[in-house]
């Protein structure tokens, strides 16, 4: 009886390990939908849309965007404007763009700006 219970525990442990290591749908962000339909957005696609929006802000030279489940991290290099103004403008633009994505659980936005001189 003890060997049987150990075998069952080993099988359950192996199954839990496989479930933990498989990617599943973690790379997708659920979107709001007026109907009872499911819509999801790829994180890489969301990052590209947000990066393009960030690059339209005056003073931003480069932008790197990482989209996670609960946070969007934006790192930018500024080259001719005051970094505090760029950070405020960038936060507003990214906030608007995130709202346009219509995510069911919008992640918070973290903006990091650094001054780069040529």
mmCIF file of N, CA, C and O in Angstrom, residues 11-86:
data_model
loop_
_atom_site.group_PDB
_atom_site.id
_atom_site.type_symbol
_atom_site.label_atom_id
_atom_site.label_comp_id
_atom_site.label_asym_id
_atom_site.label_seq_id
_atom_site.Cartn_x
_atom_site.Cartn_y
_atom_site.Cartn_z
ATOM 1 N N UNK A 11 3.808 10.475 -9.595
ATOM 2 C CA UNK A 11 3.128 10.817 -10.849
ATOM 3 C C UNK A 11 2.504 12.204 -10.758
ATOM 4 O O UNK A 11 2.617 13.020 -11.683
ATOM 5 N N UNK A 12 1.868 12.505 -9.643
ATOM 6 C CA UNK A 12 1.265 13.836 -9.465
ATOM 7 C C UNK A 12 2.348 14.908 -9.447
ATOM 8 O O UNK A 12 2.205 15.969 -10.057
ATOM 9 N N UNK A 13 3.456 14.641 -8.773
ATOM 10 C CA UNK A 13 4.567 15.602 -8.751
ATOM 11 C C UNK A 13 5.142 15.850 -10.128
ATOM 12 O O UNK A 13 5.446 16.991 -10.498
ATOM 13 N N UNK A 14 5.303 14.795 -10.917
ATOM 14 C CA UNK A 14 5.807 14.929 -12.281
ATOM 15 C C UNK A 14 4.831 15.723 -13.140
ATOM 16 O O UNK A 14 5.245 16.601 -13.915
ATOM 17 N N UNK A 15 3.544 15.458 -12.988
ATOM 18 C CA UNK A 15 2.525 16.199 -13.747
ATOM 19 C C UNK A 15 2.562 17.679 -13.384
ATOM 20 O O UNK A 15 2.499 18.547 -14.260
ATOM 21 N N UNK A 16 2.675 18.023 -12.096
ATOM 22 C CA UNK A 16 2.751 19.425 -11.668
ATOM 23 C C UNK A 16 4.001 20.105 -12.211
ATOM 24 O O UNK A 16 3.976 21.287 -12.580
ATOM 25 N N UNK A 17 5.093 19.389 -12.274
ATOM 26 C CA UNK A 17 6.329 19.932 -12.829
ATOM 27 C C UNK A 17 6.177 20.244 -14.319
ATOM 28 O O UNK A 17 6.593 21.306 -14.789
ATOM 29 N N UNK A 18 5.558 19.343 -15.063
ATOM 30 C CA UNK A 18 5.328 19.571 -16.491
ATOM 31 C C UNK A 18 4.409 20.778 -16.707
ATOM 32 O O UNK A 18 4.667 21.627 -17.559
ATOM 33 N N UNK A 19 3.357 20.885 -15.916
ATOM 34 C CA UNK A 19 2.426 22.010 -16.037
ATOM 35 C C UNK A 19 3.132 23.321 -15.721
ATOM 36 O O UNK A 19 2.917 24.343 -16.377
ATOM 37 N N UNK A 20 4.011 23.327 -14.727
ATOM 38 C CA UNK A 20 4.721 24.545 -14.346
ATOM 39 C C UNK A 20 5.704 24.993 -15.417
ATOM 40 O O UNK A 20 5.943 26.194 -15.584
ATOM 41 N N UNK A 21 6.283 24.069 -16.155
ATOM 42 C CA UNK A 21 7.308 24.409 -17.136
ATOM 43 C C UNK A 21 6.768 24.688 -18.537
ATOM 44 O O UNK A 21 7.488 25.223 -19.368
ATOM 45 N N UNK A 22 5.536 24.343 -18.821
ATOM 46 C CA UNK A 22 4.980 24.619 -20.137
ATOM 47 C C UNK A 22 4.533 26.071 -20.213
ATOM 48 O O UNK A 22 4.022 26.633 -19.242
ATOM 49 N N UNK A 23 4.740 26.718 -21.361
ATOM 50 C CA UNK A 23 4.458 28.147 -21.452
ATOM 51 C C UNK A 23 2.986 28.512 -21.383
ATOM 52 O O UNK A 23 2.626 29.555 -20.867
ATOM 53 N N UNK A 24 2.110 27.707 -21.894
ATOM 54 C CA UNK A 24 0.681 28.036 -21.865
ATOM 55 C C UNK A 24 0.378 29.313 -22.627
ATOM 56 O O UNK A 24 0.909 29.558 -23.703
ATOM 57 N N UNK A 25 -0.476 30.155 -22.068
ATOM 58 C CA UNK A 25 -0.886 31.398 -22.735
ATOM 59 C C UNK A 25 -0.328 32.629 -22.027
ATOM 60 O O UNK A 25 -0.892 33.710 -22.118
ATOM 61 N N UNK A 26 0.798 32.486 -21.335
ATOM 62 C CA UNK A 26 1.359 33.608 -20.589
ATOM 63 C C UNK A 26 1.865 34.725 -21.485
ATOM 64 O O UNK A 26 2.018 35.845 -21.036
ATOM 65 N N UNK A 27 2.146 34.434 -22.738
ATOM 66 C CA UNK A 27 2.648 35.474 -23.644
ATOM 67 C C UNK A 27 1.508 36.302 -24.252
ATOM 68 O O UNK A 27 1.754 37.210 -25.030
ATOM 69 N N UNK A 28 0.276 36.001 -23.873
ATOM 70 C CA UNK A 28 -0.882 36.731 -24.381
ATOM 71 C C UNK A 28 -1.512 37.569 -23.276
ATOM 72 O O UNK A 28 -1.570 37.157 -22.117
ATOM 73 N N UNK A 29 -1.994 38.749 -23.645
ATOM 74 C CA UNK A 29 -2.691 39.641 -22.724
ATOM 75 C C UNK A 29 -4.177 39.613 -23.065
ATOM 76 O O UNK A 29 -4.542 39.868 -24.217
ATOM 77 N N UNK A 30 -5.053 39.323 -22.111
ATOM 78 C CA UNK A 30 -6.492 39.314 -22.401
ATOM 79 C C UNK A 30 -7.010 40.729 -22.635
ATOM 80 O O UNK A 30 -6.608 41.680 -21.969
ATOM 81 N N UNK A 31 -7.916 40.851 -23.600
ATOM 82 C CA UNK A 31 -8.492 42.151 -23.946
ATOM 83 C C UNK A 31 -9.955 42.204 -23.516
ATOM 84 O O UNK A 31 -10.608 41.175 -23.385
ATOM 85 N N UNK A 32 -10.446 43.430 -23.325
ATOM 86 C CA UNK A 32 -11.868 43.618 -23.028
ATOM 87 C C UNK A 32 -12.652 43.353 -24.301
ATOM 88 O O UNK A 32 -12.213 43.664 -25.405
ATOM 89 N N UNK A 33 -13.834 42.832 -24.120
ATOM 90 C CA UNK A 33 -14.689 42.577 -25.262
ATOM 91 C C UNK A 33 -16.125 42.879 -24.849
ATOM 92 O O UNK A 33 -16.579 42.414 -23.803
ATOM 93 N N UNK A 34 -16.869 43.668 -25.661
ATOM 94 C CA UNK A 34 -18.245 43.975 -25.290
ATOM 95 C C UNK A 34 -19.134 42.732 -25.298
ATOM 96 O O UNK A 34 -20.032 42.603 -24.487
ATOM 97 N N UNK A 35 -18.858 41.825 -26.189
ATOM 98 C CA UNK A 35 -19.626 40.575 -26.241
ATOM 99 C C UNK A 35 -18.905 39.544 -25.369
ATOM 100 O O UNK A 35 -17.887 39.819 -24.767
ATOM 101 N N UNK A 36 -19.428 38.373 -25.307
ATOM 102 C CA UNK A 36 -18.800 37.324 -24.510
ATOM 103 C C UNK A 36 -17.758 36.567 -25.336
ATOM 104 O O UNK A 36 -17.620 35.364 -25.229
ATOM 105 N N UNK A 37 -17.010 37.294 -26.135
ATOM 106 C CA UNK A 37 -15.966 36.699 -26.950
ATOM 107 C C UNK A 37 -14.625 36.892 -26.256
ATOM 108 O O UNK A 37 -14.454 37.822 -25.486
ATOM 109 N N UNK A 38 -13.694 36.026 -26.561
ATOM 110 C CA UNK A 38 -12.352 36.142 -26.006
ATOM 111 C C UNK A 38 -11.427 36.735 -27.052
ATOM 112 O O UNK A 38 -11.384 36.281 -28.189
ATOM 113 N N UNK A 39 -10.709 37.749 -26.642
ATOM 114 C CA UNK A 39 -9.707 38.354 -27.518
ATOM 115 C C UNK A 39 -8.429 38.509 -26.710
ATOM 116 O O UNK A 39 -8.464 38.841 -25.526
ATOM 117 N N UNK A 40 -7.288 38.259 -27.369
ATOM 118 C CA UNK A 40 -6.010 38.361 -26.689
ATOM 119 C C UNK A 40 -5.006 39.044 -27.595
ATOM 120 O O UNK A 40 -5.095 38.950 -28.821
ATOM 121 N N UNK A 41 -4.055 39.724 -26.985
ATOM 122 C CA UNK A 41 -3.023 40.457 -27.700
ATOM 123 C C UNK A 41 -1.667 39.911 -27.282
ATOM 124 O O UNK A 41 -1.410 39.722 -26.093
ATOM 125 N N UNK A 42 -0.823 39.665 -28.255
ATOM 126 C CA UNK A 42 0.522 39.184 -27.995
ATOM 127 C C UNK A 42 1.337 40.286 -27.303
ATOM 128 O O UNK A 42 1.256 41.452 -27.683
ATOM 129 N N UNK A 43 2.129 39.924 -26.303
ATOM 130 C CA UNK A 43 2.922 40.922 -25.576
ATOM 131 C C UNK A 43 3.933 41.619 -26.471
ATOM 132 O O UNK A 43 4.171 42.813 -26.318
ATOM 133 N N UNK A 44 4.543 40.880 -27.390
ATOM 134 C CA UNK A 44 5.509 41.498 -28.294
ATOM 135 C C UNK A 44 4.831 42.515 -29.201
ATOM 136 O O UNK A 44 5.384 43.583 -29.479
ATOM 137 N N UNK A 45 3.631 42.221 -29.657
ATOM 138 C CA UNK A 45 2.880 43.176 -30.476
ATOM 139 C C UNK A 45 2.522 44.426 -29.705
ATOM 140 O O UNK A 45 2.613 45.547 -30.217
ATOM 141 N N UNK A 46 2.128 44.250 -28.447
ATOM 142 C CA UNK A 46 1.825 45.405 -27.597
ATOM 143 C C UNK A 46 3.079 46.246 -27.374
ATOM 144 O O UNK A 46 3.023 47.480 -27.392
ATOM 145 N N UNK A 47 4.214 45.596 -27.187
ATOM 146 C CA UNK A 47 5.473 46.327 -26.981
ATOM 147 C C UNK A 47 5.841 47.149 -28.211
ATOM 148 O O UNK A 47 6.318 48.282 -28.090
ATOM 149 N N UNK A 48 5.628 46.606 -29.399
ATOM 150 C CA UNK A 48 5.927 47.337 -30.632
ATOM 151 C C UNK A 48 5.028 48.568 -30.763
ATOM 152 O O UNK A 48 5.490 49.662 -31.099
ATOM 153 N N UNK A 49 3.741 48.404 -30.483
ATOM 154 C CA UNK A 49 2.823 49.545 -30.552
ATOM 155 C C UNK A 49 3.210 50.631 -29.551
ATOM 156 O O UNK A 49 3.207 51.829 -29.882
ATOM 157 N N UNK A 50 3.562 50.234 -28.345
ATOM 158 C CA UNK A 50 3.955 51.205 -27.323
ATOM 159 C C UNK A 50 5.295 51.859 -27.660
ATOM 160 O O UNK A 50 5.495 53.047 -27.407
ATOM 161 N N UNK A 51 6.228 51.107 -28.233
ATOM 162 C CA UNK A 51 7.522 51.680 -28.629
ATOM 163 C C UNK A 51 7.345 52.720 -29.724
ATOM 164 O O UNK A 51 7.947 53.797 -29.677
ATOM 165 N N UNK A 52 6.497 52.419 -30.687
ATOM 166 C CA UNK A 52 6.241 53.387 -31.753
ATOM 167 C C UNK A 52 5.620 54.662 -31.195
ATOM 168 O O UNK A 52 5.959 55.762 -31.629
ATOM 169 N N UNK A 53 4.724 54.528 -30.237
ATOM 170 C CA UNK A 53 4.121 55.702 -29.602
ATOM 171 C C UNK A 53 5.173 56.483 -28.824
ATOM 172 O O UNK A 53 5.187 57.724 -28.842
ATOM 173 N N UNK A 54 6.087 55.787 -28.150
ATOM 174 C CA UNK A 54 7.136 56.458 -27.374
ATOM 175 C C UNK A 54 8.093 57.221 -28.282
ATOM 176 O O UNK A 54 8.549 58.323 -27.928
ATOM 177 N N UNK A 55 8.394 56.670 -29.438
ATOM 178 C CA UNK A 55 9.331 57.329 -30.348
ATOM 179 C C UNK A 55 8.742 58.587 -30.974
ATOM 180 O O UNK A 55 9.483 59.416 -31.507
ATOM 181 N N UNK A 56 7.427 58.754 -30.916
ATOM 182 C CA UNK A 56 6.796 59.971 -31.438
ATOM 183 C C UNK A 56 6.882 61.141 -30.464
ATOM 184 O O UNK A 56 6.595 62.273 -30.835
ATOM 185 N N UNK A 57 7.302 60.894 -29.225
ATOM 186 C CA UNK A 57 7.435 61.966 -28.232
ATOM 187 C C UNK A 57 8.702 62.767 -28.555
ATOM 188 O O UNK A 57 9.774 62.186 -28.725
ATOM 189 N N UNK A 58 8.580 64.101 -28.660
ATOM 190 C CA UNK A 58 9.764 64.915 -28.957
ATOM 191 C C UNK A 58 10.843 64.760 -27.881
ATOM 192 O O UNK A 58 10.556 64.810 -26.689
ATOM 193 N N UNK A 59 12.066 64.544 -28.327
ATOM 194 C CA UNK A 59 13.189 64.401 -27.412
ATOM 195 C C UNK A 59 13.610 62.971 -27.163
ATOM 196 O O UNK A 59 14.697 62.729 -26.653
ATOM 197 N N UNK A 60 12.784 62.005 -27.522
ATOM 198 C CA UNK A 60 13.119 60.594 -27.308
ATOM 199 C C UNK A 60 13.985 60.119 -28.465
ATOM 200 O O UNK A 60 13.590 60.199 -29.623
ATOM 201 N N UNK A 61 15.175 59.638 -28.134
ATOM 202 C CA UNK A 61 16.080 59.120 -29.161
ATOM 203 C C UNK A 61 15.864 57.625 -29.365
ATOM 204 O O UNK A 61 15.709 57.153 -30.489
ATOM 205 N N UNK A 62 15.856 56.871 -28.289
ATOM 206 C CA UNK A 62 15.609 55.428 -28.362
ATOM 207 C C UNK A 62 14.594 55.047 -27.294
ATOM 208 O O UNK A 62 14.478 55.723 -26.270
ATOM 209 N N UNK A 63 13.895 53.965 -27.530
ATOM 210 C CA UNK A 63 12.910 53.476 -26.561
ATOM 211 C C UNK A 63 12.940 51.958 -26.556
ATOM 212 O O UNK A 63 12.963 51.325 -27.610
ATOM 213 N N UNK A 64 12.951 51.411 -25.368
ATOM 214 C CA UNK A 64 12.866 49.963 -25.175
ATOM 215 C C UNK A 64 11.678 49.713 -24.263
ATOM 216 O O UNK A 64 11.611 50.262 -23.162
ATOM 217 N N UNK A 65 10.775 48.883 -24.709
ATOM 218 C CA UNK A 65 9.548 48.609 -23.967
ATOM 219 C C UNK A 65 9.482 47.121 -23.656
ATOM 220 O O UNK A 65 9.674 46.287 -24.546
ATOM 221 N N UNK A 66 9.208 46.795 -22.395
ATOM 222 C CA UNK A 66 9.003 45.410 -21.971
ATOM 223 C C UNK A 66 7.607 45.320 -21.360
ATOM 224 O O UNK A 66 7.301 46.038 -20.418
ATOM 225 N N UNK A 67 6.785 44.456 -21.918
ATOM 226 C CA UNK A 67 5.407 44.297 -21.435
ATOM 227 C C UNK A 67 5.317 42.998 -20.646
ATOM 228 O O UNK A 67 5.630 41.929 -21.161
ATOM 229 N N UNK A 68 4.911 43.126 -19.408
ATOM 230 C CA UNK A 68 4.682 41.979 -18.542
ATOM 231 C C UNK A 68 3.197 41.927 -18.200
ATOM 232 O O UNK A 68 2.428 42.758 -18.647
ATOM 233 N N UNK A 69 2.807 40.993 -17.380
ATOM 234 C CA UNK A 69 1.390 40.881 -17.028
ATOM 235 C C UNK A 69 0.898 42.074 -16.221
ATOM 236 O O UNK A 69 -0.204 42.560 -16.431
ATOM 237 N N UNK A 70 1.705 42.541 -15.282
ATOM 238 C CA UNK A 70 1.259 43.596 -14.373
ATOM 239 C C UNK A 70 2.010 44.904 -14.540
ATOM 240 O O UNK A 70 1.731 45.865 -13.820
ATOM 241 N N UNK A 71 2.989 44.951 -15.459
ATOM 242 C CA UNK A 71 3.803 46.152 -15.572
ATOM 243 C C UNK A 71 4.323 46.317 -16.990
ATOM 244 O O UNK A 71 4.684 45.347 -17.650
ATOM 245 N N UNK A 72 4.355 47.571 -17.417
ATOM 246 C CA UNK A 72 4.997 47.945 -18.669
ATOM 247 C C UNK A 72 6.194 48.791 -18.292
ATOM 248 O O UNK A 72 6.051 49.833 -17.649
ATOM 249 N N UNK A 73 7.390 48.343 -18.658
ATOM 250 C CA UNK A 73 8.610 49.074 -18.356
ATOM 251 C C UNK A 73 9.102 49.755 -19.625
ATOM 252 O O UNK A 73 9.370 49.086 -20.627
ATOM 253 N N UNK A 74 9.186 51.074 -19.570
ATOM 254 C CA UNK A 74 9.659 51.858 -20.709
ATOM 255 C C UNK A 74 10.985 52.511 -20.330
ATOM 256 O O UNK A 74 11.048 53.262 -19.353
ATOM 257 N N UNK A 75 12.025 52.226 -21.090
ATOM 258 C CA UNK A 75 13.339 52.845 -20.897
ATOM 259 C C UNK A 75 13.660 53.649 -22.142
ATOM 260 O O UNK A 75 13.632 53.118 -23.255
ATOM 261 N N UNK A 76 13.950 54.922 -21.933
ATOM 262 C CA UNK A 76 14.209 55.797 -23.077
ATOM 263 C C UNK A 76 15.469 56.614 -22.852
ATOM 264 O O UNK A 76 15.862 56.888 -21.714
ATOM 265 N N UNK A 77 16.082 56.997 -23.956
ATOM 266 C CA UNK A 77 17.207 57.923 -23.944
ATOM 267 C C UNK A 77 16.726 59.245 -24.511
ATOM 268 O O UNK A 77 16.073 59.278 -25.561
ATOM 269 N N UNK A 78 17.047 60.328 -23.821
ATOM 270 C CA UNK A 78 16.628 61.670 -24.222
ATOM 271 C C UNK A 78 17.856 62.404 -24.727
ATOM 272 O O UNK A 78 18.941 62.289 -24.164
ATOM 273 N N UNK A 79 17.672 63.220 -25.779
ATOM 274 C CA UNK A 79 18.854 63.894 -26.289
ATOM 275 C C UNK A 79 18.749 65.400 -26.392
ATOM 276 O O UNK A 79 19.774 66.048 -26.469
ATOM 277 N N UNK A 80 17.603 66.034 -26.371
ATOM 278 C CA UNK A 80 17.615 67.490 -26.457
ATOM 279 C C UNK A 80 16.599 68.203 -25.583
ATOM 280 O O UNK A 80 16.581 69.417 -25.537
ATOM 281 N N UNK A 81 15.794 67.521 -24.849
ATOM 282 C CA UNK A 81 14.815 68.158 -23.962
ATOM 283 C C UNK A 81 15.107 67.828 -22.514
ATOM 284 O O UNK A 81 15.876 66.918 -22.209
ATOM 285 N N UNK A 82 14.448 68.553 -21.629
ATOM 286 C CA UNK A 82 14.571 68.281 -20.199
ATOM 287 C C UNK A 82 13.987 66.893 -19.927
ATOM 288 O O UNK A 82 12.843 66.613 -20.296
ATOM 289 N N UNK A 83 14.748 66.020 -19.268
ATOM 290 C CA UNK A 83 14.260 64.656 -19.034
ATOM 291 C C UNK A 83 12.960 64.600 -18.237
ATOM 292 O O UNK A 83 12.140 63.707 -18.449
ATOM 293 N N UNK A 84 12.732 65.549 -17.330
ATOM 294 C CA UNK A 84 11.478 65.531 -16.558
ATOM 295 C C UNK A 84 10.279 65.809 -17.452
ATOM 296 O O UNK A 84 9.221 65.191 -17.296
ATOM 297 N N UNK A 85 10.430 66.729 -18.410
ATOM 298 C CA UNK A 85 9.336 67.012 -19.343
ATOM 299 C C UNK A 85 9.080 65.820 -20.253
ATOM 300 O O UNK A 85 7.931 65.470 -20.532
ATOM 301 N N UNK A 86 10.160 65.213 -20.730
ATOM 302 C CA UNK A 86 10.020 64.044 -21.602
ATOM 303 C C UNK A 86 9.342 62.907 -20.843
ATOM 304 O O UNK A 86 8.456 62.232 -21.376
#
